[in-house]
């Protein structure tokens, strides 16, 4: 008995038939009762090739004169003449399914290979709903980072979609969604995945302190490799964590520029301070007595600069001099190596997670800037010495990315990563609700865009226009994405991939359950041995 | 009174002063408002199973003396608006050509079944047969080529009776137009009578008129409006001229119908059978896309229809099997019939 015949003889349930269209859209007549939804994946099987497409629009079709329909509907609606019927299998009224072709899957001998659609199916071909086996062409990347399961509308297929970590990070990632659609969850999932490989250095300024985890909720601390690859800095670190203490000598004037706005005069003063005092420039500024020796410097400027610096680093003047209220920044001799340590940890392929909840957003960005500046210095050297390919790929998670990526802040280190980080193996993971504020050239430089639900038409338009694939016609689909659902448009995938990102608690939880009796569901989650899964 | 358009309007006004009744041309008894009956919606009474029969065809090849046609004839079963599982399709290609025998010309039609039983043996009919005359012209090919389908409809209706239909509903009048067609029709009538079924035909349009020069359609609709009947029927009687052994009615089956339709019922029907038929018709004429027209006929039309794409496909298959030179000659002969449109395409 062969099992093959079993599979082949199974009757295919068709849901529609192609009745018109072109290479950018197939129009199908829906089989009655198929109840297709936006985002559903359909497959059209032709000889030697199958076409996978996504439902992008639904409309009505009828062969009855519009006037008659209106009259009949009116008479039913108004109860004038309810004695009108719609027969069960009326062929004259139907729903039309508009679909976007995603890709062609061709059989090359034994193998299947996916590619961007180059042709269209036979006219009048029938379509069925996609199933897991339709994605058997997807290949496993070398260092796989699981993103989610392939999704057909609201239903997930048991097919994991993973990307190559090196490519993903080096060519930048944009995670775009309206608030509450699961951006932070996705970042957590990505970090969890990255930590498995012990070779990706990812810097995370966690402003809400939501990634590490607490005694009651799981987080990155629960990763099996956490002890080796996670470095957690906090003002009040748990056992195993690092004390977040940063000496202000590690902060450069450049780290502030591009994050805090300065007037030309203020910038001039800062430059001068750095020239004259070097790393001590902040202490020097703070110690500046306003009635100093017939100063050439404008006292107003000094006063304002002092106030700004104090605000950013939460410094207060006391009789004993300036002190940092929350204890994170130090003007004396403590925390001198912290920035260096962070940079080194990243270079060693660790996730450096900084609890930014106790410091101002600006201070957090300034710290991140200092660390990245260090890294850039080192990686520039590696590049010159030709050893950069041996070094860990770096990623920088940037929350509310437009704040520092917009045109006004064109000169800061984050824009630099976006523009030339690829050469130095430093990539961005930019998170935002407002992709529209990010300059076009930066958007174009981002290789992978994870598009999540968004109700703002303007945002959707920008995302569609800047995607790696032609996403025209996806507007309704994007608007309808639920929490955790996404379309991944990447230069590394042949089609815009609809995925359902797992809830972090599910993957973290199942890692603990490892070894115990595993359910089917758990066996399919990404941290399990990749026996039955296929990857891109 | 010199404006020609004014004169036309004057004539039209006279035409629109519809009479209260009169003798229907070709029928014997006069009709008037009192002949009109309101139709009441049935309560719980039973309705009969209706089988609608319809045929469709499309020409595949055509020279002046040889035509190949793809035909499909279909019947279904309905109980009210509900389609039942049983139906039957007969599909065949018919070839009609002019042949010569004993110094005389005949149309000879042969059928080649594609699906379902072969219901017809070859038909031969003299080119000079008066049932093929159009005006004073003998041997109209267009008429001859539709004989096969028409005969087949009668034959398939017999099978519908055998399958248990209580009412057979044909598309069009119960009229026989071709030589020997009445024989085929009679066979159906006999079979129906034998099994207690009744045969009816429904026509969407009618040219029946009153002897006083007014059309039946309109005159009766107006009468009904005055009477206030939302649904109605009027009996015109029997007529040699208009039908073959049938009683002709004119009826409006749904209050939202655009007009009344001509209904022929074969002479063997008993009164209560006609009443049953009407109940059945009222129950199946509520399609929201065409109220007043029996849905089983709409259904039969859909499945009998032979689309252009389908015909083109068959034509291509035939041409595929011919040699290049054969195709060339065929095209030459076909061209004689295809000059329509050339003048139009020249504009002006
Ligand atoms: N993939 C997912 N599957 C199921 N639930 C999810 C998923 N992603 C997020 N959620 C849930 O949705 C809620 C919001 O998620 P999250 O905090 O990640 O959203 P966000 O986009 O980061 O929001 P904000 O804009 O507030 O930062 C949380 O309760 C989270 O558990
Ligand atoms: Mg968030």
Coordinates of C-alpha atoms in Angstrom, one line a residue, chain A residues 123-304:
Chain A
X123 CA -7.7 31.2 -17.8
X124 CA -10.5 29.7 -15.8
X125 CA -8.1 27.8 -13.5
X126 CA -9.6 26.8 -10.2
X127 CA -8.2 28.0 -6.9
X128 CA -8.0 26.2 -3.6
X129 CA -7.0 27.4 -0.1
X130 CA -3.2 27.2 0.6
X131 CA -1.9 24.5 2.9
X132 CA 1.4 23.8 4.6
X133 CA 2.8 21.6 1.8
X134 CA 2.5 24.5 -0.6
X135 CA 5.4 26.2 1.2
X136 CA 7.7 23.2 1.0
X137 CA 9.9 25.2 -1.4
X138 CA 11.1 27.4 1.4
X139 CA 14.7 26.8 2.3
X140 CA 16.3 26.9 5.7
X141 CA 18.6 29.9 6.2
X142 CA 22.0 29.4 7.7
X143 CA 21.5 31.3 11.0
X144 CA 17.8 31.2 11.2
X145 CA 15.8 33.8 13.1
X146 CA 12.2 32.7 13.4
X147 CA 9.7 35.4 12.8
X148 CA 6.4 33.7 12.8
X149 CA 4.1 31.1 11.2
X150 CA 2.8 31.6 7.6
X151 CA -0.7 33.0 7.9
X152 CA -3.6 32.7 5.5
X153 CA -5.8 35.5 6.6
X154 CA -6.6 34.9 10.2
X155 CA -5.6 31.2 10.1
X156 CA -2.0 30.2 10.7
X157 CA -0.4 27.3 8.7
X158 CA 2.1 25.0 10.5
X159 CA 4.9 26.5 8.4
X160 CA 7.5 28.6 10.1
X161 CA 9.0 31.6 8.4
X162 CA 12.6 32.3 9.4
X163 CA 15.1 34.7 8.0
X164 CA 18.9 34.6 8.0
X165 CA 20.0 36.6 11.1
X166 CA 23.1 38.1 9.4
X167 CA 21.2 39.4 6.4
X168 CA 18.3 40.5 8.6
X169 CA 20.4 42.6 10.9
X170 CA 23.0 43.9 8.5
X171 CA 20.4 45.3 6.1
X172 CA 18.2 46.9 8.9
X173 CA 14.7 46.1 10.0
X174 CA 11.7 48.3 10.3
X175 CA 8.9 47.3 12.6
X176 CA 6.0 49.5 12.0
X177 CA 2.6 49.3 13.7
X178 CA 0.0 51.3 15.5
X179 CA 0.3 51.2 19.2
X180 CA -0.6 48.0 20.9
X181 CA -0.3 45.8 17.7
X182 CA 2.6 43.9 19.1
X183 CA 5.8 45.7 18.2
X184 CA 7.5 45.1 21.6
X185 CA 6.4 41.4 21.5
X186 CA 8.1 41.0 18.1
X187 CA 11.3 42.6 19.3
X188 CA 11.3 40.2 22.2
X189 CA 10.8 37.3 19.9
X190 CA 13.6 38.5 17.6
X191 CA 16.0 38.9 20.5
X192 CA 15.1 35.5 21.8
X193 CA 15.9 34.0 18.5
X194 CA 19.1 36.0 18.1
X195 CA 20.3 34.8 21.5
X196 CA 20.2 31.2 20.3
X197 CA 23.1 31.8 18.0
X198 CA 25.4 33.5 20.5
X199 CA 26.9 35.6 17.8
X200 CA 24.7 38.6 17.4
X201 CA 25.5 41.7 19.4
X202 CA 22.3 43.6 19.9
X203 CA 22.0 46.8 21.9
X204 CA 18.6 47.4 23.4
X205 CA 17.7 50.6 25.3
X206 CA 14.6 49.3 27.0
X207 CA 12.7 52.4 28.0
X208 CA 9.8 50.5 29.5
X209 CA 12.0 47.8 31.0
X210 CA 9.7 45.2 29.4
X211 CA 12.2 42.8 27.9
X212 CA 14.2 41.4 30.8
X213 CA 11.2 39.8 32.5
X214 CA 10.1 39.7 36.1
X215 CA 9.4 37.0 38.6
X216 CA 5.9 36.7 37.3
X217 CA 6.3 37.3 33.6
X218 CA 8.8 35.6 31.3
X219 CA 11.5 37.6 29.5
X220 CA 14.9 37.3 28.0
X221 CA 16.3 36.3 31.3
X222 CA 14.5 33.0 30.9
X223 CA 16.5 32.1 27.7
X224 CA 18.5 28.9 28.1
X225 CA 21.6 30.9 27.0
X226 CA 20.8 33.9 29.0
X227 CA 23.7 33.4 31.4
X228 CA 26.2 33.5 28.5
X229 CA 24.7 36.0 26.1
X230 CA 22.5 38.4 28.0
X231 CA 24.0 41.4 29.8
X232 CA 21.4 43.4 31.7
X233 CA 22.2 46.8 33.0
X234 CA 19.9 48.4 35.5
X235 CA 20.0 51.0 38.3
X236 CA 18.9 48.2 40.6
X237 CA 20.1 45.0 39.0
X238 CA 18.9 41.6 40.0
X239 CA 21.4 38.9 40.8
X240 CA 23.6 38.4 37.8
X241 CA 22.7 41.8 36.4
X242 CA 25.1 44.8 36.0
X243 CA 24.8 48.0 37.8
X244 CA 23.9 50.8 35.3
X245 CA 26.5 53.4 36.3
X246 CA 28.0 55.6 33.6
X247 CA 30.8 58.0 34.0
X248 CA 30.0 61.2 32.2
X249 CA 33.5 61.3 30.9
X250 CA 32.5 58.5 28.5
X251 CA 29.9 60.8 26.9
X252 CA 31.1 62.9 23.9
X253 CA 29.6 66.2 22.7
X254 CA 28.6 64.3 19.5
X255 CA 26.5 62.0 21.5
X256 CA 24.3 64.9 22.5
X257 CA 24.2 66.6 19.2
X258 CA 21.5 65.1 17.0
X259 CA 19.5 64.1 20.1
X260 CA 19.2 67.4 21.9
X261 CA 18.7 70.6 20.0
X262 CA 21.4 73.2 20.4
X263 CA 21.7 76.7 18.9
X264 CA 24.7 77.6 16.9
X265 CA 26.2 79.5 19.8
X266 CA 25.6 76.6 22.1
X267 CA 27.2 74.2 19.7
X268 CA 30.2 76.5 19.4
X269 CA 30.6 76.5 23.1
X270 CA 30.4 72.7 23.4
X271 CA 33.0 72.3 20.7
X272 CA 35.3 74.7 22.5
X273 CA 34.8 72.9 25.8
X274 CA 35.7 69.6 24.2
X275 CA 38.7 71.1 22.6
X276 CA 40.0 72.6 25.8
X277 CA 38.9 70.0 28.4
X278 CA 38.6 66.8 26.4
X279 CA 36.6 64.1 28.2
X280 CA 36.1 66.3 31.2
X281 CA 34.0 68.7 29.2
X282 CA 30.8 68.1 31.2
X283 CA 32.5 68.7 34.6
X284 CA 34.1 71.7 33.1
X285 CA 30.8 73.1 31.9
X286 CA 29.1 72.5 35.2
X287 CA 32.0 74.1 37.2
X288 CA 32.0 77.1 35.0
X289 CA 31.5 80.1 37.3
X290 CA 29.4 82.7 35.5
X291 CA 31.5 85.6 36.8
X292 CA 34.8 84.0 35.7
X293 CA 37.8 86.0 34.6
X294 CA 36.3 88.4 32.1
X295 CA 35.2 85.5 30.0
X296 CA 34.9 85.6 26.3
X297 CA 32.0 83.3 26.6
X298 CA 28.4 84.5 26.7
X299 CA 27.1 83.7 30.2
X300 CA 23.6 83.2 28.9
X301 CA 24.7 80.3 26.7
X302 CA 26.6 78.7 29.5
X303 CA 23.5 78.9 31.8
X304 CA 21.3 77.3 29.2

